[in-house]
GROMACS .gro file of C-alpha atoms in nm:
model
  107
    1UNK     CA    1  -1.109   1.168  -0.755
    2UNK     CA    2  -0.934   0.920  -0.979
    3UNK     CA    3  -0.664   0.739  -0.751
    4UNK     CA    4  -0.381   0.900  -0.911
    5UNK     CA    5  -0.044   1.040  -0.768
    6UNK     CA    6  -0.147   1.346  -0.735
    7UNK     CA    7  -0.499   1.300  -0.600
    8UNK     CA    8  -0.340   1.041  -0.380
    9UNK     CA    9  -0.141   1.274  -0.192
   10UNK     CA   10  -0.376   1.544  -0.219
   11UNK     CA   11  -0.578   1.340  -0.002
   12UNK     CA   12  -0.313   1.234   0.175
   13UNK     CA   13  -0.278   1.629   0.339
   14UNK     CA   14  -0.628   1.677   0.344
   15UNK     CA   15  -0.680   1.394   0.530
   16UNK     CA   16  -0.383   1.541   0.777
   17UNK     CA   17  -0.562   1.867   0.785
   18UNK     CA   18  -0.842   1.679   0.944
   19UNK     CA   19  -0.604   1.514   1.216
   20UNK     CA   20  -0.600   1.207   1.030
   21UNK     CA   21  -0.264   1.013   1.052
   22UNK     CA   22  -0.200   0.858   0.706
   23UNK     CA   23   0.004   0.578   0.640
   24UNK     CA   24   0.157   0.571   0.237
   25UNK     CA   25   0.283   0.234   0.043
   26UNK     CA   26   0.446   0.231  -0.225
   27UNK     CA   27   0.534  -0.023  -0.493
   28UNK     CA   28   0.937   0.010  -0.516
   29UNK     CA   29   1.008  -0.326  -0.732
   30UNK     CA   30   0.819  -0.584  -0.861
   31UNK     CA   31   0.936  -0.911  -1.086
   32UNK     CA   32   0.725  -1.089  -1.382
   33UNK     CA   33   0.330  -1.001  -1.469
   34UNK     CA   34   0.260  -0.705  -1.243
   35UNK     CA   35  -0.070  -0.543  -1.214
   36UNK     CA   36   0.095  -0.188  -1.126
   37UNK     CA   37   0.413  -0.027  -1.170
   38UNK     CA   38   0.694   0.061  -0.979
   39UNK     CA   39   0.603   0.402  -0.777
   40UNK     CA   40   0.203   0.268  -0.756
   41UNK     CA   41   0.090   0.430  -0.436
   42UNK     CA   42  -0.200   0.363  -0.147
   43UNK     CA   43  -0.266   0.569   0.149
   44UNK     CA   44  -0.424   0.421   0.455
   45UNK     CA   45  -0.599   0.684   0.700
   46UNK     CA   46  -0.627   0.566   1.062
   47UNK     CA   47  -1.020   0.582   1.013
   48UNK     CA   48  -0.996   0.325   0.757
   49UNK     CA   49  -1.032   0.511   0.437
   50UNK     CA   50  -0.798   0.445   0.126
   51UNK     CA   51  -0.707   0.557  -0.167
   52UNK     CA   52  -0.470   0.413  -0.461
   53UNK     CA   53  -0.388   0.093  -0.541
   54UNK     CA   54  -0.045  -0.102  -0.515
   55UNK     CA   55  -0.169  -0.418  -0.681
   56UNK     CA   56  -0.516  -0.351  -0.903
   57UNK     CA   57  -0.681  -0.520  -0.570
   58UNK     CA   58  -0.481  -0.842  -0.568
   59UNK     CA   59  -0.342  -0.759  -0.180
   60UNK     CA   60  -0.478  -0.435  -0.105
   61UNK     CA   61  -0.660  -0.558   0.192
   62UNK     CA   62  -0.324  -0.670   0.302
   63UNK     CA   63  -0.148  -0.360   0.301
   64UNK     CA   64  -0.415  -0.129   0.421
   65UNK     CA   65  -0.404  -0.383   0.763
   66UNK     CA   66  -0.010  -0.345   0.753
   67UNK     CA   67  -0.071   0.078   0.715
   68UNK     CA   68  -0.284   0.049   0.983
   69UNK     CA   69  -0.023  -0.128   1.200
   70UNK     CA   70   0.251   0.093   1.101
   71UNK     CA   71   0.038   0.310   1.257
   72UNK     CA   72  -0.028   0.194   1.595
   73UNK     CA   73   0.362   0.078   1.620
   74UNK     CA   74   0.519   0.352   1.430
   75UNK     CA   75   0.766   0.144   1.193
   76UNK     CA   76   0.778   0.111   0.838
   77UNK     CA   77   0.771  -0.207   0.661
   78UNK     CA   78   0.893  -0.383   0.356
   79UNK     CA   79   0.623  -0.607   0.215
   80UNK     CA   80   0.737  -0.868  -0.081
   81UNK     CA   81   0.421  -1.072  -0.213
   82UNK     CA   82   0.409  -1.306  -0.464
   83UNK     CA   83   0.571  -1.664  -0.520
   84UNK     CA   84   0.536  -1.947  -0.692
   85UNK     CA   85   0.221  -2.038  -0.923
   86UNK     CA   86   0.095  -2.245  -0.720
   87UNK     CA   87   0.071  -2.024  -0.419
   88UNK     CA   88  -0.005  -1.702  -0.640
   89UNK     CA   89  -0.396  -1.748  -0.593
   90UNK     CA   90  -0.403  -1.847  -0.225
   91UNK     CA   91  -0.244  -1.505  -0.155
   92UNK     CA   92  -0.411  -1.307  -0.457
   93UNK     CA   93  -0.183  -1.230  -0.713
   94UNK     CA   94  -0.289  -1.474  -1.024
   95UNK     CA   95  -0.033  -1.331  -1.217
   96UNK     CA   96   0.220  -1.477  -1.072
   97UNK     CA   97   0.438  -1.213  -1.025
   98UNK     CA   98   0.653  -1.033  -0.749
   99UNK     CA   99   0.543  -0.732  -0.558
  100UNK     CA  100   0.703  -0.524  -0.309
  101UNK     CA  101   0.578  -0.266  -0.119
  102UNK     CA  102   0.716   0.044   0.125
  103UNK     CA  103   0.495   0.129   0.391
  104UNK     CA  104   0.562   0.419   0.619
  105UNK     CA  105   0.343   0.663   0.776
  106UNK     CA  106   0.385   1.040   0.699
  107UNK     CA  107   0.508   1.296   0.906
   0.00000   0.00000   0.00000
């Protein structure tokens, strides 16, 4: 399986077949040196498991934790990441750049 849209949300229902609930982000803007586009997506199953990428790796960890807590308290977020050049490596994204990211879990 290769990580892309369609696998992703292949998975996605199989994963729901299995009981699984699935949280989804997705990358709706980003600003400067991104490592993936707008419409990247990531799904989160409850048991841990992921596939996608919203970043090439740069905050993944992040947003599985936050699909993991949109979970548990039902609400979707609106992650931004990325700031100044300075701060861009303590948070992971040596680009530089400007991420943000929809999570929400599917119904």
């Amino acid at each position: 399986m290769s990580g892309g849209l369609e696998d992703i949300l292949s998975q996605v229902s199989a994963w729901r077949d299995q009981g699984e609930r699935v949280a989804l982000a997705t990358v709706i803007a980003t600003w400067g040196s991104s490592p993936r586009p707008v419409g990247s997506q990531m799904a989160v199953a409850e048991s841990g498991r992921i596939i996608g990428s919203v970043s090439g790796g740069c905050v993944e960890s992040a947003v599985a934790e936050a699909g993991l807590a949109t979970l548990t308290n039902h609400r979707p977020q609106v992650l931004d990441y990325g700031v100044s050049n300075e701060k861009a490596w303590e948070i992971g994204l040596a680009c530089g750049g400007r991420l943000t990211v929809f999570v929400e879990e599917v119904e």
